[in-house]
Structure formats: structure tokens, C-alpha cells
Short mmCIF file of C-alpha atoms and ligand atoms in Angstrom, two decimals:
data_model
loop_
_atom_site.label_atom_id
_atom_site.label_comp_id
_atom_site.label_asym_id
_atom_site.label_seq_id
_atom_site.Cartn_x
_atom_site.Cartn_y
_atom_site.Cartn_z
CA UNK A 1 -0.58 17.61 1.92
CA UNK A 2 -2.10 14.72 0.09
CA UNK A 3 -1.11 12.61 -2.88
CA UNK A 4 -4.06 12.40 -5.22
CA UNK A 5 -4.49 10.50 -8.46
CA UNK A 6 -7.03 12.22 -10.69
CA UNK A 7 -8.48 10.54 -13.74
CA UNK A 8 -10.34 12.54 -16.37
CA UNK A 9 -12.52 10.71 -18.87
CA UNK A 10 -12.96 11.29 -22.59
CA UNK A 11 -15.68 13.92 -22.40
CA UNK A 12 -13.64 15.90 -19.86
CA UNK A 13 -10.78 16.18 -22.35
CA UNK A 14 -12.99 16.10 -25.45
CA UNK A 15 -11.98 19.56 -26.73
CA UNK A 16 -9.04 21.92 -26.44
CA UNK A 17 -11.21 24.21 -24.31
CA UNK A 18 -11.98 21.40 -21.89
CA UNK A 19 -8.34 20.40 -21.64
CA UNK A 20 -7.58 23.99 -20.65
CA UNK A 21 -10.33 23.81 -18.05
CA UNK A 22 -8.86 20.60 -16.66
CA UNK A 23 -5.48 22.34 -16.45
CA UNK A 24 -7.06 25.17 -14.43
CA UNK A 25 -8.61 22.65 -12.12
CA UNK A 26 -5.36 20.76 -11.62
CA UNK A 27 -3.60 24.08 -10.96
CA UNK A 28 -6.02 24.84 -8.11
CA UNK A 29 -5.29 21.51 -6.43
CA UNK A 30 -1.59 22.08 -6.91
CA UNK A 31 -1.82 25.52 -5.32
CA UNK A 32 -3.59 23.99 -2.36
CA UNK A 33 -0.45 21.91 -1.88
CA UNK A 34 -1.46 18.48 -3.13
CA UNK A 35 0.85 16.22 -5.09
CA UNK A 36 -0.91 15.18 -8.26
CA UNK A 37 -0.78 12.38 -10.75
CA UNK A 38 -3.28 12.91 -13.55
CA UNK A 39 -4.46 10.04 -15.72
CA UNK A 40 -6.24 10.82 -18.97
CA UNK A 41 -8.47 9.09 -21.48
CA UNK A 42 -8.38 9.90 -25.16
CA UNK A 43 -10.67 12.67 -26.44
CA UNK A 44 -14.22 11.31 -26.51
CA UNK A 45 -14.91 9.39 -29.69
CA UNK A 46 -11.21 9.09 -30.52
CA UNK A 47 -10.75 5.46 -29.51
CA UNK A 48 -13.79 4.51 -31.59
CA UNK A 49 -12.40 6.48 -34.52
CA UNK A 50 -9.07 4.65 -34.28
CA UNK A 51 -10.71 1.24 -34.07
CA UNK A 52 -12.81 2.15 -37.07
CA UNK A 53 -9.74 3.18 -39.00
CA UNK A 54 -8.10 -0.14 -38.22
CA UNK A 55 -11.20 -2.00 -39.38
CA UNK A 56 -11.11 -0.19 -42.71
CA UNK A 57 -7.75 -1.84 -43.30
CA UNK A 58 -8.46 -5.22 -41.79
CA UNK A 59 -11.67 -6.91 -40.74
CA UNK A 60 -9.91 -8.53 -37.83
CA UNK A 61 -6.86 -6.44 -37.07
CA UNK A 62 -3.90 -8.21 -35.50
CA UNK A 63 -4.43 -7.53 -31.78
CA UNK A 64 -0.88 -6.30 -31.23
CA UNK A 65 -1.19 -3.70 -33.98
CA UNK A 66 -4.63 -2.64 -32.83
CA UNK A 67 -3.03 -1.74 -29.50
CA UNK A 68 -0.35 0.27 -31.28
CA UNK A 69 -3.00 2.40 -32.91
CA UNK A 70 -5.61 2.76 -30.15
CA UNK A 71 -3.00 3.71 -27.58
CA UNK A 72 -2.24 6.89 -29.54
CA UNK A 73 -5.44 8.60 -28.43
CA UNK A 74 -4.17 8.96 -24.89
CA UNK A 75 -0.74 10.06 -26.04
CA UNK A 76 -2.35 13.12 -27.61
CA UNK A 77 -4.31 14.23 -24.55
CA UNK A 78 -1.47 13.81 -22.05
CA UNK A 79 0.83 16.00 -24.14
CA UNK A 80 -1.85 18.66 -24.56
CA UNK A 81 -2.58 18.77 -20.84
CA UNK A 82 1.10 18.89 -19.92
CA UNK A 83 1.54 21.83 -22.32
CA UNK A 84 -1.49 23.61 -20.90
CA UNK A 85 -0.20 23.17 -17.35
CA UNK A 86 3.25 24.45 -18.21
CA UNK A 87 1.64 27.50 -19.84
CA UNK A 88 -0.19 28.16 -16.59
CA UNK A 89 3.11 28.08 -14.76
CA UNK A 90 2.56 24.60 -13.34
CA UNK A 91 5.54 22.35 -14.06
CA UNK A 92 4.21 19.12 -15.56
CA UNK A 93 5.51 16.15 -17.48
CA UNK A 94 3.64 13.50 -19.47
CA UNK A 95 4.37 9.79 -19.73
CA UNK A 96 2.98 6.99 -21.84
CA UNK A 97 2.39 3.64 -20.16
CA UNK A 98 5.65 2.38 -21.58
CA UNK A 99 7.60 5.37 -20.24
CA UNK A 100 6.28 4.97 -16.70
CA UNK A 101 6.62 1.33 -17.16
CA UNK A 102 3.22 0.00 -16.48
CA UNK A 103 4.04 -3.63 -17.02
CA UNK A 104 1.18 -5.83 -18.20
CA UNK A 105 0.71 -9.36 -19.45
CA UNK A 106 0.62 -9.88 -23.21
CA UNK A 107 -3.14 -10.28 -23.61
CA UNK A 108 -3.51 -7.58 -26.25
CA UNK A 109 -6.71 -5.50 -26.15
CA UNK A 110 -7.51 -6.74 -22.63
CA UNK A 111 -4.19 -6.84 -20.81
CA UNK A 112 -3.84 -6.95 -17.05
CA UNK A 113 -1.43 -4.80 -15.08
CA UNK A 114 1.30 -6.82 -13.38
CA UNK A 115 3.52 -4.15 -11.95
CA UNK A 116 4.05 -0.41 -11.94
CA UNK A 117 7.45 1.20 -11.69
CA UNK A 118 6.89 4.23 -9.48
CA UNK A 119 10.42 5.58 -9.36
CA UNK A 120 10.21 8.21 -12.10
CA UNK A 121 6.86 9.43 -10.89
CA UNK A 122 8.13 9.81 -7.33
CA UNK A 123 11.15 11.79 -8.49
CA UNK A 124 8.95 14.13 -10.51
CA UNK A 125 6.57 14.64 -7.63
CA UNK A 126 9.46 15.40 -5.33
CA UNK A 127 10.69 17.98 -7.83
CA UNK A 128 7.28 19.64 -7.71
CA UNK A 129 5.98 18.44 -11.05
CA UNK A 130 2.50 17.27 -11.89
CA UNK A 131 2.78 13.88 -13.57
CA UNK A 132 0.36 13.23 -16.44
CA UNK A 133 0.00 9.58 -17.39
CA UNK A 134 -1.73 8.01 -20.40
CA UNK A 135 -4.60 5.82 -19.28
CA UNK A 136 -5.66 2.51 -20.81
CA UNK A 137 -2.17 1.38 -21.85
CA UNK A 138 0.88 -0.47 -20.71
CA UNK A 139 3.74 -2.50 -22.09
CA UNK A 140 4.46 -6.20 -21.91
CA UNK A 141 7.80 -7.80 -21.15
CA UNK A 142 8.67 -7.88 -24.86
CA UNK A 143 8.23 -4.15 -25.09
CA UNK A 144 4.97 -4.38 -27.04
CA UNK A 145 2.32 -1.79 -26.30
CA UNK A 146 -0.78 -3.25 -24.70
CA UNK A 147 -4.20 -1.83 -23.80
CA UNK A 148 -6.45 -2.70 -20.90
CA UNK A 149 -9.88 -3.00 -22.51
CA UNK A 150 -12.50 -0.33 -23.12
CA UNK A 151 -12.84 2.07 -20.24
CA UNK A 152 -9.42 0.95 -19.04
CA UNK A 153 -8.23 4.38 -17.98
CA UNK A 154 -10.20 3.96 -14.78
CA UNK A 155 -8.08 0.92 -14.04
CA UNK A 156 -4.87 2.83 -14.80
CA UNK A 157 -5.94 5.49 -12.29
CA UNK A 158 -6.74 2.99 -9.57
CA UNK A 159 -3.60 0.93 -10.19
CA UNK A 160 -1.40 4.01 -10.00
CA UNK A 161 -3.13 5.10 -6.81
CA UNK A 162 -2.50 1.65 -5.33
CA UNK A 163 1.16 1.59 -6.41
CA UNK A 164 1.81 5.09 -5.05
CA UNK A 165 -0.32 4.53 -1.96
CA UNK A 166 -2.23 7.67 -2.85
CA UNK A 167 -4.66 9.18 -0.39
CA UNK A 168 -7.46 9.09 -2.92
CA UNK A 169 -8.19 8.21 -6.51
CA UNK A 170 -10.61 10.71 -8.00
CA UNK A 171 -12.49 9.75 -11.13
CA UNK A 172 -13.74 12.87 -12.91
CA UNK A 173 -16.54 12.32 -15.34
CA UNK A 174 -19.71 13.85 -16.78
CA UNK A 175 -21.93 12.91 -13.83
CA UNK A 176 -21.56 14.24 -10.30
CA UNK A 177 -21.47 10.87 -8.58
CA UNK A 178 -23.10 7.49 -8.26
CA UNK A 179 -26.88 7.62 -8.03
CA UNK A 180 -29.46 5.47 -6.28
CA UNK A 181 -30.66 4.61 -9.77
CA UNK A 182 -30.58 6.08 -13.28
CA UNK A 183 -31.94 9.66 -12.97
CA UNK A 184 -33.31 9.39 -16.50
CA UNK A 185 -35.71 6.76 -15.24
CA UNK A 186 -36.41 8.10 -11.77
CA UNK A 187 -36.24 11.88 -11.50
CA UNK A 188 -36.17 11.52 -7.71
CA UNK A 189 -32.91 9.55 -7.82
CA UNK A 190 -30.30 10.88 -5.42
CA UNK A 191 -26.55 11.07 -5.45
CA UNK A 192 -25.03 8.77 -2.86
CA UNK A 193 -22.43 10.26 -0.54
CA UNK A 194 -20.92 6.85 0.02
CA UNK A 195 -21.16 3.33 -1.28
CA UNK A 196 -19.08 0.23 -0.56
CA UNK A 197 -16.89 -1.48 -3.15
CA UNK A 198 -19.11 -4.52 -2.99
CA UNK A 199 -22.25 -2.53 -3.68
CA UNK A 200 -20.55 -0.58 -6.43
CA UNK A 201 -19.47 -3.82 -8.08
CA UNK A 202 -23.05 -5.05 -8.09
CA UNK A 203 -24.32 -1.73 -9.38
CA UNK A 204 -21.64 -1.64 -12.08
CA UNK A 205 -22.13 -5.20 -13.23
CA UNK A 206 -25.88 -4.74 -13.21
CA UNK A 207 -25.71 -1.99 -15.73
CA UNK A 208 -24.85 1.27 -14.02
CA UNK A 209 -22.02 2.41 -16.24
CA UNK A 210 -20.14 5.02 -14.22
CA UNK A 211 -16.98 3.01 -13.61
CA UNK A 212 -15.19 0.19 -15.34
CA UNK A 213 -15.89 -2.95 -13.31
CA UNK A 214 -12.28 -4.02 -13.26
CA UNK A 215 -11.27 -0.70 -11.73
CA UNK A 216 -13.74 -1.20 -8.89
CA UNK A 217 -12.44 -4.73 -8.27
CA UNK A 218 -8.90 -3.44 -8.21
CA UNK A 219 -9.76 -0.60 -5.83
CA UNK A 220 -11.51 -3.02 -3.50
CA UNK A 221 -8.65 -5.46 -3.54
CA UNK A 222 -6.05 -2.82 -2.68
CA UNK A 223 -8.40 -0.70 -0.60
CA UNK A 224 -7.92 2.45 -2.66
CA UNK A 225 -10.46 5.10 -1.68
CA UNK A 226 -12.22 5.98 -4.89
CA UNK A 227 -14.29 9.07 -5.52
CA UNK A 228 -16.51 9.78 -8.52
CA UNK A 229 -16.91 13.49 -9.25
CA UNK A 230 -18.12 15.85 -11.95
CA UNK A 231 -15.24 17.35 -13.92
CA UNK A 232 -16.61 20.86 -14.10
CA UNK A 233 -19.12 21.20 -11.28
CA UNK A 234 -18.25 21.65 -7.63
CA UNK A 235 -19.49 18.94 -5.29
CA UNK A 236 -18.38 16.12 -3.01
CA UNK A 237 -19.18 13.33 -5.50
CA UNK A 238 -19.55 9.77 -4.26
CA UNK A 239 -16.92 8.06 -2.16
CA UNK A 240 -16.48 4.33 -2.68
CA UNK A 241 -14.87 2.69 0.34
CA UNK A 242 -14.56 -0.46 2.33
CA UNK A 243 -16.27 0.49 5.54
CA UNK A 244 -19.88 -0.36 6.14
CA UNK A 245 -20.68 1.96 8.95
CA UNK A 246 -23.55 0.75 11.07
CA UNK A 247 -25.61 3.84 11.43
CA UNK A 248 -29.29 4.14 12.13
CA UNK A 249 -29.80 6.31 9.10
CA UNK A 250 -27.97 3.96 6.81
CA UNK A 251 -30.53 2.85 4.23
CA UNK A 252 -31.01 -0.88 3.81
CA UNK A 253 -30.90 -0.53 0.06
CA UNK A 254 -28.27 1.69 -1.54
CA UNK A 255 -29.45 1.50 -5.09
CA UNK A 256 -31.55 -0.08 -7.79
CA UNK A 257 -29.80 -1.38 -10.86
CA UNK A 258 -31.36 -2.71 -14.02
CA UNK A 259 -30.57 -3.87 -17.49
CA UNK A 260 -32.23 -4.90 -20.69
CA UNK A 261 -29.28 -6.89 -21.92
CA UNK A 262 -30.54 -10.37 -21.22
CA UNK A 263 -32.80 -12.92 -22.84
CA UNK A 264 -34.48 -15.95 -21.34
CA UNK A 265 -34.51 -19.54 -22.58
CA UNK A 266 -36.58 -22.42 -21.29
CA UNK A 267 -36.24 -26.08 -22.11
CA UNK A 268 -39.45 -27.90 -21.18
CA UNK A 269 -40.24 -31.48 -20.38
CA UNK A 270 -36.70 -32.46 -19.51
CA UNK A 271 -36.37 -36.00 -18.11
CA UNK A 272 -35.37 -35.36 -14.50
CA UNK A 273 -32.27 -37.46 -13.98
CA UNK A 274 -28.90 -36.79 -12.37
CA UNK A 275 -26.60 -34.79 -14.63
CA UNK A 276 -29.36 -33.08 -16.53
CA UNK A 277 -28.28 -29.54 -15.59
CA UNK A 278 -24.83 -30.33 -16.86
CA UNK A 279 -26.23 -31.81 -20.08
CA UNK A 280 -28.10 -28.57 -20.68
CA UNK A 281 -25.53 -26.00 -19.61
CA UNK A 282 -22.37 -27.89 -20.61
CA UNK A 283 -22.88 -27.28 -24.35
CA UNK A 284 -23.87 -23.67 -23.65
CA UNK A 285 -20.64 -22.97 -21.87
CA UNK A 286 -18.70 -24.94 -24.48
CA UNK A 287 -20.13 -22.49 -27.01
CA UNK A 288 -18.64 -19.70 -24.90
CA UNK A 289 -21.99 -18.34 -23.83
CA UNK A 290 -22.22 -16.90 -20.37
CA UNK A 291 -25.23 -17.81 -18.29
CA UNK A 292 -26.58 -15.49 -15.63
CA UNK A 293 -29.70 -16.60 -13.78
CA UNK A 294 -30.75 -20.24 -13.60
CA UNK A 295 -33.98 -21.76 -12.39
CA UNK A 296 -34.96 -25.42 -12.35
CA UNK A 297 -38.52 -26.29 -11.48
CA UNK A 298 -39.61 -29.03 -9.12
CA UNK A 299 -40.34 -31.98 -11.31
CA UNK A 300 -43.61 -33.75 -11.73
CA UNK A 301 -44.19 -36.83 -13.89
CA UNK A 302 -40.39 -37.18 -13.77
CA UNK A 303 -39.89 -34.24 -16.07
CA UNK A 304 -38.91 -30.71 -15.29
CA UNK A 305 -38.53 -27.27 -16.87
CA UNK A 306 -35.21 -25.54 -16.86
CA UNK A 307 -34.83 -21.79 -17.47
CA UNK A 308 -31.80 -19.55 -17.73
CA UNK A 309 -30.78 -16.17 -19.02
CA UNK A 310 -27.97 -15.20 -21.39
CA UNK A 311 -26.84 -11.95 -22.95
CA UNK A 312 -29.22 -10.89 -25.72
CA UNK A 313 -26.39 -10.97 -28.25
CA UNK A 314 -25.99 -14.67 -27.51
CA UNK A 315 -29.68 -15.48 -27.65
CA UNK A 316 -29.87 -17.00 -31.11
CA UNK A 317 -26.70 -18.97 -30.69
CA UNK A 318 -27.90 -20.32 -27.34
CA UNK A 319 -31.25 -21.25 -28.81
CA UNK A 320 -29.61 -23.37 -31.50
CA UNK A 321 -27.42 -25.14 -28.99
CA UNK A 322 -30.41 -25.78 -26.78
CA UNK A 323 -32.51 -27.17 -29.65
CA UNK A 324 -29.80 -29.73 -30.25
CA UNK A 325 -29.67 -30.64 -26.59
CA UNK A 326 -33.45 -30.95 -26.48
CA UNK A 327 -33.55 -33.54 -29.23
CA UNK A 328 -30.59 -35.40 -27.72
CA UNK A 329 -32.07 -35.74 -24.25
CA UNK A 330 -35.67 -36.06 -25.35
CA UNK A 331 -37.01 -32.82 -23.93
CA UNK A 332 -40.40 -31.58 -25.10
CA UNK A 333 -39.62 -28.08 -26.43
CA UNK A 334 -37.47 -24.98 -26.25
CA UNK A 335 -39.05 -21.59 -25.79
CA UNK A 336 -37.48 -18.20 -25.33
CA UNK A 337 -38.14 -14.55 -24.68
CA UNK A 338 -35.97 -11.53 -25.42
CA UNK A 339 -38.38 -8.95 -24.07
CA UNK A 340 -37.30 -9.25 -20.48
CA UNK A 341 -35.50 -6.98 -18.07
CA UNK A 342 -33.62 -7.58 -14.88
CA UNK A 343 -34.13 -5.32 -11.89
CA UNK A 344 -32.04 -5.59 -8.74
CA UNK A 345 -31.99 -4.00 -5.35
CA UNK A 346 -28.50 -3.70 -3.90
CA UNK A 347 -27.38 -2.95 -0.37
CA UNK A 348 -25.07 -4.23 2.34
CA UNK A 349 -27.82 -3.35 4.81
CA UNK A 350 -29.61 -6.50 3.64
CA UNK A 351 -27.21 -8.60 5.67
CA UNK A 352 -28.66 -7.35 8.90
CA UNK A 353 -32.28 -6.91 7.89
CA UNK A 354 -34.85 -9.59 7.26
CA UNK A 355 -37.78 -9.19 4.93
CA UNK A 356 -36.05 -7.14 2.26
CA UNK A 357 -36.98 -9.53 -0.54
CA UNK A 358 -40.62 -9.72 0.49
CA UNK A 359 -40.79 -5.94 0.60
CA UNK A 360 -39.51 -5.93 -2.95
CA UNK A 361 -42.07 -8.51 -4.07
CA UNK A 362 -44.85 -6.61 -2.38
CA UNK A 363 -43.93 -3.39 -4.17
CA UNK A 364 -43.98 -5.20 -7.51
CA UNK A 365 -47.25 -6.95 -6.68
CA UNK A 366 -48.91 -3.63 -5.89
CA UNK A 367 -48.11 -2.60 -9.46
CA UNK A 368 -49.35 -5.96 -10.78
CA UNK A 369 -45.91 -6.75 -12.18
CA UNK A 370 -45.34 -10.44 -12.63
CA UNK A 371 -41.99 -11.83 -11.49
CA UNK A 372 -40.59 -14.46 -13.86
CA UNK A 373 -37.35 -15.35 -12.12
CA UNK A 374 -35.66 -14.50 -8.85
CA UNK A 375 -32.09 -14.75 -7.69
CA UNK A 376 -30.43 -13.54 -4.54
CA UNK A 377 -27.00 -13.01 -3.09
CA UNK A 378 -25.90 -11.64 0.24
CA UNK A 379 -26.29 -8.05 -0.84
CA UNK A 380 -28.75 -8.13 -3.74
CA UNK A 381 -32.06 -9.46 -4.92
CA UNK A 382 -32.70 -9.62 -8.66
CA UNK A 383 -35.89 -10.31 -10.53
CA UNK A 384 -36.64 -10.84 -14.18
CA UNK A 385 -39.80 -9.15 -15.41
CA UNK A 386 -41.42 -8.27 -18.69
CA UNK A 387 -39.40 -5.49 -20.31
CA UNK A 388 -42.30 -3.13 -20.73
CA UNK A 389 -42.69 -2.87 -16.96
CA UNK A 390 -39.07 -2.02 -16.30
CA UNK A 391 -39.43 1.68 -15.62
CA UNK A 392 -42.54 1.20 -13.52
CA UNK A 393 -40.77 -1.43 -11.45
CA UNK A 394 -37.71 0.70 -10.85
CA UNK A 395 -39.84 3.67 -9.80
CA UNK A 396 -41.99 1.57 -7.50
CA UNK A 397 -38.94 0.05 -5.81
CA UNK A 398 -37.20 3.38 -5.50
CA UNK A 399 -40.20 4.67 -3.58
CA UNK A 400 -40.78 1.49 -1.56
CA UNK A 401 -37.22 1.54 -0.25
CA UNK A 402 -37.44 5.24 0.57
CA UNK A 403 -34.77 6.32 -1.85
CA UNK A 404 -36.75 9.18 -3.41
CA UNK A 405 -35.29 12.63 -2.93
CA UNK A 406 -37.49 14.85 -0.81
CA UNK A 407 -39.54 16.69 -3.43
CA UNK A 408 -38.96 20.38 -3.65
CA UNK A 409 -41.80 22.86 -3.48
CA UNK A 410 -43.77 23.25 -6.65
CA UNK A 411 -42.69 19.87 -7.94
N1 LIG B 501 -9.96 5.58 -24.42
C1 LIG B 501 -10.29 4.26 -23.95
C2 LIG B 501 -11.74 3.95 -24.30
O1 LIG B 501 -12.43 4.73 -24.90
C3 LIG B 501 -10.04 4.07 -22.51
C4 LIG B 501 -10.84 4.96 -21.60
O2 LIG B 501 -11.36 5.99 -22.01
O3 LIG B 501 -10.94 4.65 -20.42
O4 LIG B 501 -12.20 2.88 -24.00
MG1 MG B 502 -14.70 5.91 -19.23
#
């Protein structure tokens, strides 16, 4: 008999029919003898609707009150599921974050969980009840309702699993697992049976949106086995764990992530003196703009070019800041480009294999795709390319690293 925490996302509880289906599913697990804690999101679209409502009253709602309103979405779904379960003859009880006592800090709208009181939940489980908990919310030490940031129900699920030392945290969603890349771009993309926390973090932060990043960090930190599964289709899903088994069949690259969220800025003809990187990036960070990739060229004639990427939403702001810096330090000009994309190969297998980067560059060269920037870490290589080549690049890399699903007959 296992203790499982199951989290169902907004689309999985998006209608009354679906909530009934979730109840049937939970009942099956219960009948198989598992102890279950179920964490729910609000019905899909509901959190957006509530935020919108708040914004009709106030352009910048007081964060504390915004939490009071957005936390209601989850309160609705947990009650509905608990009712549905009881109707099916499965004893169940629902709790808000406050009732469990999921204690958080007071950073409204993006609170962090500090502690979870597991006593009530354990008593209910012992009494044979399914415990249904509202995701995304907690309470601070003053008794104010807090929320954990968009997508925060994943974190609630993982945190509960960690606190209860659950055997597994299952994240049910509208895809059947984590894929080698986005199947909408590469039809040959395959579901991964397994991926490590580290790889998943890279994939998540690089734009694969299956799991909230913070939930993956949390699961890695507390070593909570995490599984992503489809809510209404049978299948093993993808298991996210700590172990990097050294097997011969283990692919070197687990996946290819990409995003179109960044823009590139270059400041040219910068006098190459000590402190120049700080002079350029100091004001950028002071303006609260996050920088991703950075490249500084080798200087000649005592001047250099300095390029970095920022989120596209910050592009114009960054450009203004950089213009100022340019005139202050006597740089020649500032140029920029928003039509770029970042493509990354990710895999722990890279640690033990040489030549992975050059294989990537070769695959891109064969498609005549120019690489504008490169950055590497222990388990990933990222390149910036022209946006219009993004899909071609992802497909070429997917093939080059042998990630394509074996094609079926007639395809
Ligand atoms: N309902 C919240 C949101 O839409 C939390 C979640 O679904 O995970 O962001
Ligand atoms: Mg979600």
C-alpha cells in the first residue's frame, strides 16, 4: 500500500463532468488500497477570470486582497471533488491551505511554503478518508491567505508529498508526459520514460511548460519522485527522479528545448578597460532586467563588442539603458535584434561524452543555420539563431541526436 499525492490541473477539473471523471479515477486508486491526498487547481480559466475581476476594481489590486480573491478558485474545485467522491461511496474531506495549515511567508502573490502541518491529514488517512487539498494557497503567520504564484498547485502537490514522505507525487495534466521536444514542432517527438530533476529544470526553464519550475526545484531538493501523467488516458507518464542510471542505451541528449522569449542587444566599440562589463550590465540589473546569455568579443584596437540577451518584454527598456551607458562610456553604437530564438540540447549524458557540442554545430551547419551566440553548462548547450530557422533547427537536432520516434509504416 502506497501513499500517493495526486495533483490535477485546471483542465482536468475544468467542468463538472471532468470532476466526476477525476472522482472515478481516485476511487480506482483507493480500491487498489492506496492512501491518497489529492491536490487541485481551480477550473481552467478561473484564476484568470478572478484576476480580471480584481483589475476591474483596481488597476493595481492590493496584493493581500488579490490573494483573498484568487484563492477562491481552488476552494470551489476541492469541495466539488469531495462531494463527488462521497457520492461514489469514497469517504473524502476537503481542506483549504489555511485549514491544513500550509504556512508560508508573507510575500503575497508569490509566497513560499515554510512548513506544513501534517497532523490532520494523517488522521484522515488513517480513518480511511481521501484528503482533498486546495493547491496554490497557504496562510502566513498573521493568518492572511497567500498564494504561491501562477501554476503554484504543482508546488503544493510536491510540498505535501515531501511533508508526508509520500511514495510518489503524480501530476495529472493534459499531456501524457514530458517529451523529447514539443510534438507540435517535431511530430517524431517521443515521450520520455524518465528524466532527471536537473534535466527537467533545464527543460522547464528553457520553455517546456509542463511543470512549474519551482515545483521541480522543490522535488529535487527533497527527492520526491515526481510523475507527469495524462488525466484521462492510461499510460506510465514520465518519471522525474534523481538517479542517472549509466546504461548503454541511455541517450546522451534527453531533450531539445527552445524559446522565442528573448531579444539580443549589442553595444559596439566599447573601450576595453577593466570594469567595462560591470559598467554595461550594472545599470541593466539596477533597472531590474534579467540578463541571460552574455558574450564579449576579443578586443582589437582596444575596443570590443559586448552582446547579451534579455526577455523580449524588457527589450525596449534595456535598449534605453544601454544607449545611456554607450554615451557615458564612449561606445560607438547600440544595436539590437528581437527576431532571435534560443535552442538548447539538454542531457546528463553530456557529462561523460565528448563532442556533443560539435555534433550540435555540425547539424546546424548542414542546414546552413548561422549560430549567433553559444553558451554551455554541464548538462546543456544553447545557441541563439535567427528566429525563422527555429523549427528547422529543432528538427535537425532531434534527428542528429537520434531522438526521432521510429516511424510507423505508411508514415
Ligand atoms: N490556479 C492557479 C493558476 O492558474 C494555480 C494552478 O493552477 O496551479 O495559476
Ligand atoms: Mg498548471
